[in-house]
């Protein structure tokens, strides 16, 4: 394996976007990675850690702000011949039939029509779509659509296949089938396919498919760890080695990065985790009621509550941010405050939460202060959005304010009038 | 898995024609013949000695007139498409072009359409000297301007809103720009473009009727182009009710034909371009499309350009070259910033230069000032541009302009500042058609603007007229909304009824409302109503339908669960309106309102001056001002009127509609 040729390489890659206020914010920082022939690599990280951005930089869709990407030793100015991508949302052209969609990549290669048709039909057959050539994407189920997505990518006989959460829009069974089929194609060697780079936020998926897992940290995205998966395909979820690896990845994801000082005070521009308050409450309740009384293994919690990493980690982050729980070694443990919160009645919970929020979340303390210093007791949400946009993109700012509003309302810190987009101290009249 | 058995279609011997061709082949031939006939008429010779009146009220000619009008419409539509594809694409793709092209489009869109007719007639007559096609082109151009702007806007917006995922897919597949344009951008823009083209053509019928009678410099009478619009104009001039009925019938058939033969098929075909993830329950159908798809001849014809297309396609392919990233490399950015600055500067200087030229044209060399004083209006004493009156002035030694205008300054010059008037002149000045200032001596003492130019006080007056028109527009659109909204809701909440009413409303929008104007004239005269007030409804006569069918569409689009919830909570009456219907329909209402007010502004030129036989009703307003000054040649007064209306509409849209639109986008979206 070590002697295998390098296909794709990123050196000191970083990517910076600008906020609406014109300030730069760094999404990816100092990324080094290589993709070698014969391997499947999974990029794993929390939502917003920059996985998709990294994938797009590597595939030439967007240009890194610094550093370089090389494909077979050549710099990548844009998508290269030999690259193909499968998208989470399928990205099929709804006005083209299945066959026309699949032929599209061949058209860009300048292949004559009869050969296009021939190769498209072969690809459709390979992926189990024969008989559907004439159908339009909207007539197909999600699983079938993603098959078309695969066929469209594979028909160009790529060497590198990029996949951005290809299975996360599918139901569990379909996703499992498609994963197996992907591995079959990979092992059948019918294609010149040499490497796959898979973005996912599903830890089990990464352990099922990849030879190597790269774990990305958030804000800015850096490669935090590399986990080799020395298991043969097909892998068994019940295998202790498999479960050990899953556990290991959970640990990495919950560990505090050693590099940064852990107690770094957070400011107004802190990206609050996307954790709806009901989700947080039911998570805490579940941990408190669990068999281990206030302590729970994360993989088990995720499975029981049917939460994917993308949903689970924001909840964990929020619990930790508010000091209601502690994460350790892939486990979650309720803190004393957390226990007090769970045992309180609704009114008590409100008060505890309000206290915690004002103490630990500067944004909420700020909103609270503004509303209390204004004689009207109101402020338009735009005001706070503008402030947040100093630190992040407009989209992210909206997301963060939405979460802050959700928490603040639950804790009774303020009210929110959706129709006017106004935050106010007093409840909405009428 | 290869198929073992060929499908039954492959076994059947293919005749070159199917039975559908029995219908399609004669149809295609007939279309070709009609096209030739129309072209022949449109390119007939035209000389200063050609007769003015090439139209007769005999209904046997109506089919031919209909053909000619239809031809103009079609030509305008083709031109609009051509313009849309080039202009909007340039605006969306060329770096920085958008900063100039889009505001320009916005401004052009707010200019009154019939102003373009006056502005371009001379140009086209010069371009096609000796051929009737000069006039024909002026008429086509006016119709074109009524259709093109919102098509271009729609296409531009679509180009800018192609979903990111599809852009990424296209980039990843390394499609060339040419391939991306035809496989991604055009298909994505198609539903919006078709819808807007349909709306535009609906509005276009109004202007077909209004633009077939053209005044030309050097001709005493207006020139009539063979067409239904000219027929209508003649019928109005002669106060011939029966002819109006025939014309109405013809237009009815024309709109129907256009709808069935062109738009239904196109709409049905464009269904497949809708960007939606699940199959809709029902789709638009068209018998013509079905026919065309089944006939073999048309499919053969459609396949003829295939090799050329395929060749172009493969030529444009990237083959083994890398594709283009979705954003430029960071290196280029600082260079871009400097170029941006230079570009902005150039645009600003250009705009200032243009403004200077424009003001010079309107006000003359001194820009409205002379000898340190502000110049005063130099009115036309012959406001109706009557040749008879102009001749009498000429007989008394006061030379009129070629377009029959008689400027006050000439009278002053001929009478030594209004002091020496001979008896004949005094009598002439007292004629009803002549508009002389009451105190001639005093009027002549003031410094007058150069002949034909405007003066600043007149610009103020025009603005005042514009406010009158704005008031009318606002009131009638409001009234029309109050009238149609409840009806639209009633219909929209009943899907079966809505399906029946929607095409009727669309038909109503297409049917040119100017045909009904005479009815109002007769009624206003008969009941001795105040024309200032009662011509206003005419302005909204054609545009009201947009309010209706947007209201229907809005109500029909209210999600079922919302309706259920409202029913569950017993929401009824005023509360249901405030809590459910109005918020849910707000976006549709705003869209309808924007379209309707645009149409109303445009109609004001025709609606503020209405005729029936010898009766002419005039209402004070900017539309009437422009109409009065629309003689054969473009002149500073028409220019001022158009400019004022353009600016007013722009301000109206910015100050009123845009905030509402934004509100609709942000707060009241249902998804
Ligand atoms: N084009 C863009 N402009 C501004 N910010 C962006 C852009 N693309 C991504 N981001 C930001 O970069 C961060 C990482 O996004 P993404 O790569 O999509 O994360 P992931 O795929 O890991 O969920 C997010 O905060 C996102 O808002
Ligand atoms: Mg992503």
CSV table of N, CA and C in Angstrom, one decimal, chain A residues 25-163:
chain,number,residue,atom,x,y,z
A,25,UNK,N,-13.1,35.1,6.9
A,25,UNK,CA,-13.1,34.0,7.9
A,25,UNK,C,-12.7,32.7,7.3
A,26,UNK,N,-11.8,32.0,8.1
A,26,UNK,CA,-11.1,30.9,7.6
A,26,UNK,C,-11.9,29.6,7.8
A,27,UNK,N,-12.2,28.9,6.8
A,27,UNK,CA,-12.9,27.6,6.9
A,27,UNK,C,-12.0,26.4,6.9
A,28,UNK,N,-10.9,26.5,6.1
A,28,UNK,CA,-10.0,25.4,6.1
A,28,UNK,C,-8.6,26.0,6.3
A,29,UNK,N,-7.8,25.3,7.1
A,29,UNK,CA,-6.5,25.9,7.5
A,29,UNK,C,-5.4,24.8,7.4
A,30,UNK,N,-4.4,25.0,6.6
A,30,UNK,CA,-3.2,24.2,6.6
A,30,UNK,C,-3.5,22.7,6.4
A,31,UNK,N,-4.3,22.4,5.4
A,31,UNK,CA,-4.7,21.0,5.2
A,31,UNK,C,-3.6,20.3,4.3
A,32,UNK,N,-3.1,19.2,4.8
A,32,UNK,CA,-2.2,18.4,4.0
A,32,UNK,C,-2.8,17.0,3.8
A,33,UNK,N,-3.0,16.5,2.6
A,33,UNK,CA,-3.5,15.2,2.5
A,33,UNK,C,-3.1,14.6,1.2
A,34,UNK,N,-3.0,13.3,1.1
A,34,UNK,CA,-2.7,12.6,-0.1
A,34,UNK,C,-3.7,11.5,-0.3
A,35,UNK,N,-4.1,11.3,-1.6
A,35,UNK,CA,-5.0,10.2,-1.9
A,35,UNK,C,-4.2,9.3,-2.9
A,36,UNK,N,-4.0,8.0,-2.4
A,36,UNK,CA,-3.2,7.1,-3.2
A,36,UNK,C,-4.0,6.2,-4.0
A,37,UNK,N,-3.4,5.6,-5.0
A,37,UNK,CA,-4.2,4.6,-5.8
A,37,UNK,C,-4.6,3.4,-5.0
A,38,UNK,N,-5.8,3.0,-5.2
A,38,UNK,CA,-6.3,1.8,-4.5
A,38,UNK,C,-6.9,2.0,-3.2
A,39,UNK,N,-7.1,3.2,-2.8
A,39,UNK,CA,-7.7,3.4,-1.4
A,39,UNK,C,-9.0,4.2,-1.5
A,40,UNK,N,-9.8,3.9,-0.5
A,40,UNK,CA,-11.0,4.7,-0.2
A,40,UNK,C,-10.7,5.5,1.0
A,41,UNK,N,-10.9,6.8,0.9
A,41,UNK,CA,-10.6,7.7,2.1
A,41,UNK,C,-11.9,8.4,2.5
A,42,UNK,N,-12.2,8.4,3.8
A,42,UNK,CA,-13.4,9.1,4.2
A,42,UNK,C,-13.0,10.4,5.0
A,43,UNK,N,-13.7,11.4,4.7
A,43,UNK,CA,-13.5,12.7,5.4
A,43,UNK,C,-14.6,12.8,6.4
A,44,UNK,N,-14.3,12.9,7.6
A,44,UNK,CA,-15.4,12.9,8.6
A,44,UNK,C,-15.2,14.1,9.5
A,45,UNK,N,-16.3,14.7,9.8
A,45,UNK,CA,-16.3,15.9,10.7
A,45,UNK,C,-17.7,16.4,10.9
A,46,UNK,N,-17.8,17.3,11.9
A,46,UNK,CA,-19.1,17.8,12.2
A,46,UNK,C,-19.6,18.7,11.1
A,47,UNK,N,-20.9,18.9,11.1
A,47,UNK,CA,-21.5,19.8,10.1
A,47,UNK,C,-20.8,21.2,10.3
A,48,UNK,N,-20.5,21.7,9.1
A,48,UNK,CA,-19.9,23.1,9.1
A,48,UNK,C,-18.4,23.0,9.3
A,49,UNK,N,-17.8,21.8,9.4
A,49,UNK,CA,-16.3,21.8,9.6
A,49,UNK,C,-15.6,22.0,8.3
A,50,UNK,N,-16.2,22.1,7.2
A,50,UNK,CA,-15.6,22.4,6.0
A,50,UNK,C,-15.3,21.2,5.1
A,51,UNK,N,-16.0,20.1,5.3
A,51,UNK,CA,-15.8,18.8,4.6
A,51,UNK,C,-16.1,19.1,3.1
A,52,UNK,N,-17.3,19.7,2.9
A,52,UNK,CA,-17.7,19.9,1.5
A,52,UNK,C,-16.8,20.9,0.8
A,53,UNK,N,-16.4,21.9,1.6
A,53,UNK,CA,-15.4,22.9,1.0
A,53,UNK,C,-14.1,22.2,0.6
A,54,UNK,N,-13.6,21.4,1.5
A,54,UNK,CA,-12.4,20.7,1.1
A,54,UNK,C,-12.5,19.8,-0.1
A,55,UNK,N,-13.6,19.1,-0.2
A,55,UNK,CA,-13.9,18.2,-1.3
A,55,UNK,C,-13.9,19.1,-2.6
A,56,UNK,N,-14.5,20.3,-2.5
A,56,UNK,CA,-14.7,21.1,-3.7
A,56,UNK,C,-13.3,21.7,-4.1
A,57,UNK,N,-12.5,22.0,-3.1
A,57,UNK,CA,-11.2,22.5,-3.4
A,57,UNK,C,-10.4,21.4,-4.1
A,58,UNK,N,-10.5,20.2,-3.6
A,58,UNK,CA,-9.7,19.1,-4.2
A,58,UNK,C,-10.1,18.7,-5.6
A,59,UNK,N,-11.4,18.9,-5.8
A,59,UNK,CA,-11.9,18.5,-7.2
A,59,UNK,C,-11.8,19.6,-8.2
A,60,UNK,N,-11.3,20.8,-7.7
A,60,UNK,CA,-11.1,21.9,-8.7
A,60,UNK,C,-12.4,22.7,-8.9
A,61,UNK,N,-13.5,22.4,-8.2
A,61,UNK,CA,-14.7,23.2,-8.3
A,61,UNK,C,-14.5,24.6,-7.8
A,62,UNK,N,-13.8,24.7,-6.7
A,62,UNK,CA,-13.4,26.1,-6.2
A,62,UNK,C,-11.9,26.1,-5.9
A,63,UNK,N,-11.3,27.3,-5.9
A,63,UNK,CA,-9.9,27.4,-5.8
A,63,UNK,C,-9.5,27.7,-4.3
A,64,UNK,N,-8.5,27.0,-3.8
A,64,UNK,CA,-8.0,27.3,-2.4
A,64,UNK,C,-7.5,28.7,-2.4
A,65,UNK,N,-7.6,29.3,-1.2
A,65,UNK,CA,-7.1,30.7,-1.0
A,65,UNK,C,-5.5,30.6,-0.9
A,66,UNK,N,-5.0,29.5,-0.4
A,66,UNK,CA,-3.6,29.4,-0.3
A,66,UNK,C,-3.3,27.9,-0.3
A,67,UNK,N,-2.0,27.6,-0.7
A,67,UNK,CA,-1.6,26.2,-0.8
A,67,UNK,C,-2.0,25.7,-2.2
A,68,UNK,N,-1.8,24.4,-2.4
A,68,UNK,CA,-2.0,23.9,-3.8
A,68,UNK,C,-2.6,22.5,-3.7
A,69,UNK,N,-3.3,22.2,-4.9
A,69,UNK,CA,-3.8,20.9,-5.1
A,69,UNK,C,-3.2,20.3,-6.3
A,70,UNK,N,-2.7,19.1,-6.2
A,70,UNK,CA,-2.1,18.5,-7.4
A,70,UNK,C,-2.7,17.2,-7.7
A,71,UNK,N,-3.0,17.0,-9.0
A,71,UNK,CA,-3.6,15.7,-9.4
A,71,UNK,C,-2.6,15.1,-10.4
A,72,UNK,N,-2.1,14.0,-10.0
A,72,UNK,CA,-1.0,13.3,-10.8
A,72,UNK,C,0.1,14.3,-11.1
A,73,UNK,N,0.5,15.1,-10.0
A,73,UNK,CA,1.6,16.0,-10.1
A,73,UNK,C,1.3,17.3,-10.8
A,74,UNK,N,0.1,17.4,-11.4
A,74,UNK,CA,-0.2,18.7,-12.1
A,74,UNK,C,-1.1,19.5,-11.2
A,75,UNK,N,-0.9,20.8,-11.3
A,75,UNK,CA,-1.8,21.7,-10.5
A,75,UNK,C,-3.2,21.6,-11.1
A,76,UNK,N,-4.2,21.8,-10.2
A,76,UNK,CA,-5.6,21.6,-10.6
A,76,UNK,C,-6.2,23.0,-10.8
A,77,UNK,N,-6.4,23.5,-12.0
A,77,UNK,CA,-7.1,24.7,-12.2
A,77,UNK,C,-8.6,24.6,-12.2
A,78,UNK,N,-9.1,23.5,-12.4
A,78,UNK,CA,-10.5,23.2,-12.4
A,78,UNK,C,-10.7,21.7,-12.4
A,79,UNK,N,-12.0,21.3,-12.5
A,79,UNK,CA,-12.2,19.8,-12.6
A,79,UNK,C,-11.4,19.2,-13.7
A,80,UNK,N,-10.7,18.1,-13.4
A,80,UNK,CA,-9.8,17.5,-14.4
A,80,UNK,C,-10.5,16.3,-15.0
A,81,UNK,N,-10.0,16.0,-16.2
A,81,UNK,CA,-10.5,14.7,-16.8
A,81,UNK,C,-10.0,13.6,-15.9
A,82,UNK,N,-10.9,12.6,-15.6
A,82,UNK,CA,-10.5,11.6,-14.7
A,82,UNK,C,-11.0,11.8,-13.3
A,83,UNK,N,-11.7,12.9,-13.1
A,83,UNK,CA,-12.4,13.1,-11.9
A,83,UNK,C,-13.9,13.1,-12.1
A,84,UNK,N,-14.6,12.6,-11.1
A,84,UNK,CA,-16.1,12.6,-11.2
A,84,UNK,C,-16.6,12.8,-9.8
A,85,UNK,N,-17.9,13.3,-9.7
A,85,UNK,CA,-18.4,13.5,-8.4
A,85,UNK,C,-19.9,13.0,-8.3
A,86,UNK,N,-20.2,12.5,-7.1
A,86,UNK,CA,-21.6,12.1,-6.8
A,86,UNK,C,-22.0,13.0,-5.7
A,87,UNK,N,-23.2,13.6,-5.9
A,87,UNK,CA,-23.7,14.7,-5.0
A,87,UNK,C,-24.7,14.1,-4.0
A,88,UNK,N,-24.8,14.8,-2.8
A,88,UNK,CA,-25.8,14.4,-1.8
A,88,UNK,C,-27.2,14.6,-2.4
A,89,UNK,N,-27.4,15.7,-3.1
A,89,UNK,CA,-28.8,16.0,-3.6
A,89,UNK,C,-29.0,15.4,-5.0
A,90,UNK,N,-28.1,14.5,-5.5
A,90,UNK,CA,-28.1,13.9,-6.8
A,90,UNK,C,-27.7,14.8,-7.9
A,91,UNK,N,-28.2,16.1,-7.9
A,91,UNK,CA,-27.9,17.1,-8.9
A,91,UNK,C,-28.1,16.5,-10.3
A,92,UNK,N,-29.3,15.9,-10.5
A,92,UNK,CA,-29.6,15.4,-11.9
A,92,UNK,C,-30.3,16.6,-12.6
A,93,UNK,N,-30.2,16.5,-13.9
A,93,UNK,CA,-30.9,17.6,-14.7
A,93,UNK,C,-32.3,17.1,-14.9
A,94,UNK,N,-33.3,17.7,-14.3
A,94,UNK,CA,-34.7,17.2,-14.4
A,94,UNK,C,-35.3,17.1,-15.8
A,95,UNK,N,-34.8,17.9,-16.7
A,95,UNK,CA,-35.4,18.0,-18.0
A,95,UNK,C,-34.7,16.9,-18.9
A,96,UNK,N,-33.7,16.2,-18.4
A,96,UNK,CA,-33.1,15.2,-19.3
A,96,UNK,C,-33.5,13.8,-18.8
A,97,UNK,N,-33.7,12.9,-19.7
A,97,UNK,CA,-34.0,11.5,-19.3
A,97,UNK,C,-32.8,10.9,-18.6
A,98,UNK,N,-33.0,9.8,-18.0
A,98,UNK,CA,-32.0,9.1,-17.3
A,98,UNK,C,-30.8,8.9,-18.3
A,99,UNK,N,-31.1,8.4,-19.5
A,99,UNK,CA,-30.0,8.2,-20.4
A,99,UNK,C,-29.2,9.5,-20.8
A,100,UNK,N,-30.0,10.5,-21.0
A,100,UNK,CA,-29.4,11.8,-21.4
A,100,UNK,C,-28.6,12.4,-20.3
A,101,UNK,N,-29.0,12.2,-19.0
A,101,UNK,CA,-28.2,12.6,-17.9
A,101,UNK,C,-26.9,11.9,-17.9
A,102,UNK,N,-27.0,10.6,-18.1
A,102,UNK,CA,-25.7,9.8,-18.1
A,102,UNK,C,-24.8,10.2,-19.2
A,103,UNK,N,-25.4,10.5,-20.4
A,103,UNK,CA,-24.5,10.8,-21.5
A,103,UNK,C,-23.8,12.1,-21.4
A,104,UNK,N,-24.3,13.0,-20.5
A,104,UNK,CA,-23.8,14.3,-20.4
A,104,UNK,C,-22.3,14.4,-20.2
A,105,UNK,N,-21.8,13.6,-19.3
A,105,UNK,CA,-20.3,13.6,-19.1
A,105,UNK,C,-19.5,13.2,-20.4
A,106,UNK,N,-20.1,12.3,-21.2
A,106,UNK,CA,-19.5,11.9,-22.4
A,106,UNK,C,-19.5,13.0,-23.4
A,107,UNK,N,-20.6,13.8,-23.4
A,107,UNK,CA,-20.7,14.9,-24.4
A,107,UNK,C,-19.5,15.9,-24.1
A,108,UNK,N,-19.2,16.1,-22.9
A,108,UNK,CA,-18.1,17.1,-22.6
A,108,UNK,C,-16.8,16.5,-23.1
A,109,UNK,N,-16.7,15.2,-23.2
A,109,UNK,CA,-15.5,14.6,-23.7
A,109,UNK,C,-15.4,14.6,-25.2
A,110,UNK,N,-16.5,15.0,-25.8
A,110,UNK,CA,-16.5,15.1,-27.3
A,110,UNK,C,-16.6,13.7,-28.0
A,111,UNK,N,-17.3,12.8,-27.3
A,111,UNK,CA,-17.5,11.5,-27.8
A,111,UNK,C,-18.7,11.4,-28.8
A,112,UNK,N,-18.6,10.8,-30.0
A,112,UNK,CA,-19.7,10.8,-30.9
A,112,UNK,C,-20.9,10.1,-30.4
A,113,UNK,N,-22.1,10.6,-30.9
A,113,UNK,CA,-23.3,10.1,-30.4
A,113,UNK,C,-23.5,8.6,-30.3
A,114,UNK,N,-23.2,7.8,-31.3
A,114,UNK,CA,-23.5,6.4,-31.2
A,114,UNK,C,-22.7,5.8,-30.0
A,115,UNK,N,-21.5,6.2,-29.9
A,115,UNK,CA,-20.7,5.6,-28.8
A,115,UNK,C,-21.2,6.1,-27.4
A,116,UNK,N,-21.6,7.3,-27.4
A,116,UNK,CA,-22.2,7.8,-26.2
A,116,UNK,C,-23.4,7.0,-25.7
A,117,UNK,N,-24.2,6.7,-26.7
A,117,UNK,CA,-25.4,5.9,-26.3
A,117,UNK,C,-25.0,4.5,-25.8
A,118,UNK,N,-24.0,3.9,-26.5
A,118,UNK,CA,-23.6,2.6,-26.1
A,118,UNK,C,-23.0,2.6,-24.7
A,119,UNK,N,-22.1,3.6,-24.4
A,119,UNK,CA,-21.5,3.6,-23.1
A,119,UNK,C,-22.5,3.9,-22.0
A,120,UNK,N,-23.4,4.8,-22.3
A,120,UNK,CA,-24.4,5.1,-21.3
A,120,UNK,C,-25.2,3.9,-21.0
A,121,UNK,N,-25.6,3.1,-22.0
A,121,UNK,CA,-26.4,1.9,-21.7
A,121,UNK,C,-25.6,0.9,-20.9
A,122,UNK,N,-24.4,0.8,-21.2
A,122,UNK,CA,-23.5,-0.1,-20.4
A,122,UNK,C,-23.5,0.4,-18.9
A,123,UNK,N,-23.3,1.7,-18.7
A,123,UNK,CA,-23.2,2.2,-17.4
A,123,UNK,C,-24.5,2.0,-16.6
A,124,UNK,N,-25.6,2.2,-17.3
A,124,UNK,CA,-26.9,2.0,-16.7
A,124,UNK,C,-27.1,0.5,-16.3
A,125,UNK,N,-26.6,-0.3,-17.1
A,125,UNK,CA,-26.7,-1.8,-16.9
A,125,UNK,C,-25.9,-2.1,-15.6
A,126,UNK,N,-24.7,-1.6,-15.6
A,126,UNK,CA,-23.8,-1.9,-14.5
A,126,UNK,C,-24.4,-1.5,-13.2
A,127,UNK,N,-25.1,-0.4,-13.2
A,127,UNK,CA,-25.6,0.2,-11.9
A,127,UNK,C,-27.0,-0.3,-11.6
A,128,UNK,N,-27.5,-1.2,-12.5
A,128,UNK,CA,-28.8,-1.8,-12.3
A,128,UNK,C,-30.0,-0.9,-12.6
A,129,UNK,N,-29.8,-0.2,-13.7
A,129,UNK,CA,-30.9,0.7,-14.1
A,129,UNK,C,-31.4,0.4,-15.5
A,130,UNK,N,-31.1,-0.8,-16.0
A,130,UNK,CA,-31.6,-1.1,-17.4
A,130,UNK,C,-33.1,-1.1,-17.4
A,131,UNK,N,-33.7,-0.6,-18.5
A,131,UNK,CA,-35.1,-0.5,-18.5
A,131,UNK,C,-35.6,0.9,-18.1
A,132,UNK,N,-34.7,1.7,-17.5
A,132,UNK,CA,-35.1,3.0,-17.1
A,132,UNK,C,-34.5,4.2,-17.9
A,133,UNK,N,-33.9,3.8,-19.1
A,133,UNK,CA,-33.2,4.8,-19.9
A,133,UNK,C,-34.1,6.0,-20.1
A,134,UNK,N,-35.4,5.7,-20.5
A,134,UNK,CA,-36.3,6.8,-21.0
A,134,UNK,C,-37.0,7.6,-19.9
A,135,UNK,N,-36.8,7.1,-18.6
A,135,UNK,CA,-37.5,7.7,-17.5
A,135,UNK,C,-36.9,9.0,-17.2
A,136,UNK,N,-37.7,9.9,-16.6
A,136,UNK,CA,-37.1,11.2,-16.1
A,136,UNK,C,-36.9,11.1,-14.6
A,137,UNK,N,-35.9,11.8,-14.1
A,137,UNK,CA,-35.5,11.7,-12.7
A,137,UNK,C,-36.7,11.8,-11.8
A,138,UNK,N,-37.7,12.7,-12.1
A,138,UNK,CA,-38.7,12.9,-11.1
A,138,UNK,C,-39.6,11.7,-11.0
A,139,UNK,N,-39.5,10.8,-11.9
A,139,UNK,CA,-40.4,9.6,-11.8
A,139,UNK,C,-39.7,8.6,-10.9
A,140,UNK,N,-38.5,8.8,-10.5
A,140,UNK,CA,-37.7,7.8,-9.8
A,140,UNK,C,-37.7,8.0,-8.3
A,141,UNK,N,-37.5,7.0,-7.6
A,141,UNK,CA,-37.3,7.1,-6.1
A,141,UNK,C,-35.9,7.6,-5.8
A,142,UNK,N,-35.7,8.1,-4.6
A,142,UNK,CA,-34.4,8.6,-4.2
A,142,UNK,C,-33.2,7.7,-4.5
A,143,UNK,N,-33.4,6.4,-4.2
A,143,UNK,CA,-32.4,5.4,-4.4
A,143,UNK,C,-32.0,5.3,-5.9
A,144,UNK,N,-33.1,5.3,-6.7
A,144,UNK,CA,-32.9,5.2,-8.1
A,144,UNK,C,-32.2,6.4,-8.7
A,145,UNK,N,-32.6,7.5,-8.1
A,145,UNK,CA,-31.9,8.8,-8.6
A,145,UNK,C,-30.4,8.8,-8.3
A,146,UNK,N,-30.1,8.3,-7.1
A,146,UNK,CA,-28.7,8.3,-6.8
A,146,UNK,C,-27.9,7.3,-7.6
A,147,UNK,N,-28.7,6.2,-8.0
A,147,UNK,CA,-28.0,5.3,-9.0
A,147,UNK,C,-27.7,6.0,-10.3
A,148,UNK,N,-28.6,6.8,-10.7
A,148,UNK,CA,-28.3,7.6,-11.9
A,148,UNK,C,-27.1,8.5,-11.7
A,149,UNK,N,-27.1,9.1,-10.5
A,149,UNK,CA,-25.9,9.9,-10.1
A,149,UNK,C,-24.6,9.1,-10.2
A,150,UNK,N,-24.6,7.9,-9.7
A,150,UNK,CA,-23.5,7.0,-9.8
A,150,UNK,C,-23.1,6.7,-11.3
A,151,UNK,N,-24.2,6.4,-12.0
A,151,UNK,CA,-24.0,6.0,-13.5
A,151,UNK,C,-23.3,7.2,-14.2
A,152,UNK,N,-23.9,8.4,-13.9
A,152,UNK,CA,-23.4,9.6,-14.6
A,152,UNK,C,-21.9,9.8,-14.3
A,153,UNK,N,-21.5,9.5,-13.0
A,153,UNK,CA,-20.1,9.7,-12.6
A,153,UNK,C,-19.3,8.6,-13.2
A,154,UNK,N,-19.8,7.4,-13.2
A,154,UNK,CA,-18.9,6.3,-13.6
A,154,UNK,C,-18.7,6.1,-15.1
A,155,UNK,N,-19.7,6.7,-15.9
A,155,UNK,CA,-19.7,6.5,-17.3
A,155,UNK,C,-18.5,7.1,-17.9
A,156,UNK,N,-17.9,8.1,-17.3
A,156,UNK,CA,-16.8,8.8,-17.8
A,156,UNK,C,-15.5,8.0,-17.5
A,157,UNK,N,-15.6,6.9,-16.9
A,157,UNK,CA,-14.5,6.1,-16.4
A,157,UNK,C,-13.4,6.9,-15.6
A,158,UNK,N,-13.9,7.4,-14.5
A,158,UNK,CA,-13.0,8.3,-13.7
A,158,UNK,C,-11.9,7.5,-13.0
A,159,UNK,N,-10.9,8.1,-12.6
A,159,UNK,CA,-9.9,7.5,-11.7
A,159,UNK,C,-10.1,7.9,-10.3
A,160,UNK,N,-10.6,9.1,-10.1
A,160,UNK,CA,-10.9,9.5,-8.7
A,160,UNK,C,-12.4,9.8,-8.7
A,161,UNK,N,-13.1,9.3,-7.7
A,161,UNK,CA,-14.5,9.5,-7.5
A,161,UNK,C,-14.7,10.3,-6.2
A,162,UNK,N,-15.2,11.5,-6.3
A,162,UNK,CA,-15.5,12.3,-5.1
A,162,UNK,C,-17.0,12.1,-4.8
A,163,UNK,N,-17.2,11.9,-3.5
A,163,UNK,CA,-18.6,11.7,-3.1
A,163,UNK,C,-18.9,12.6,-1.9
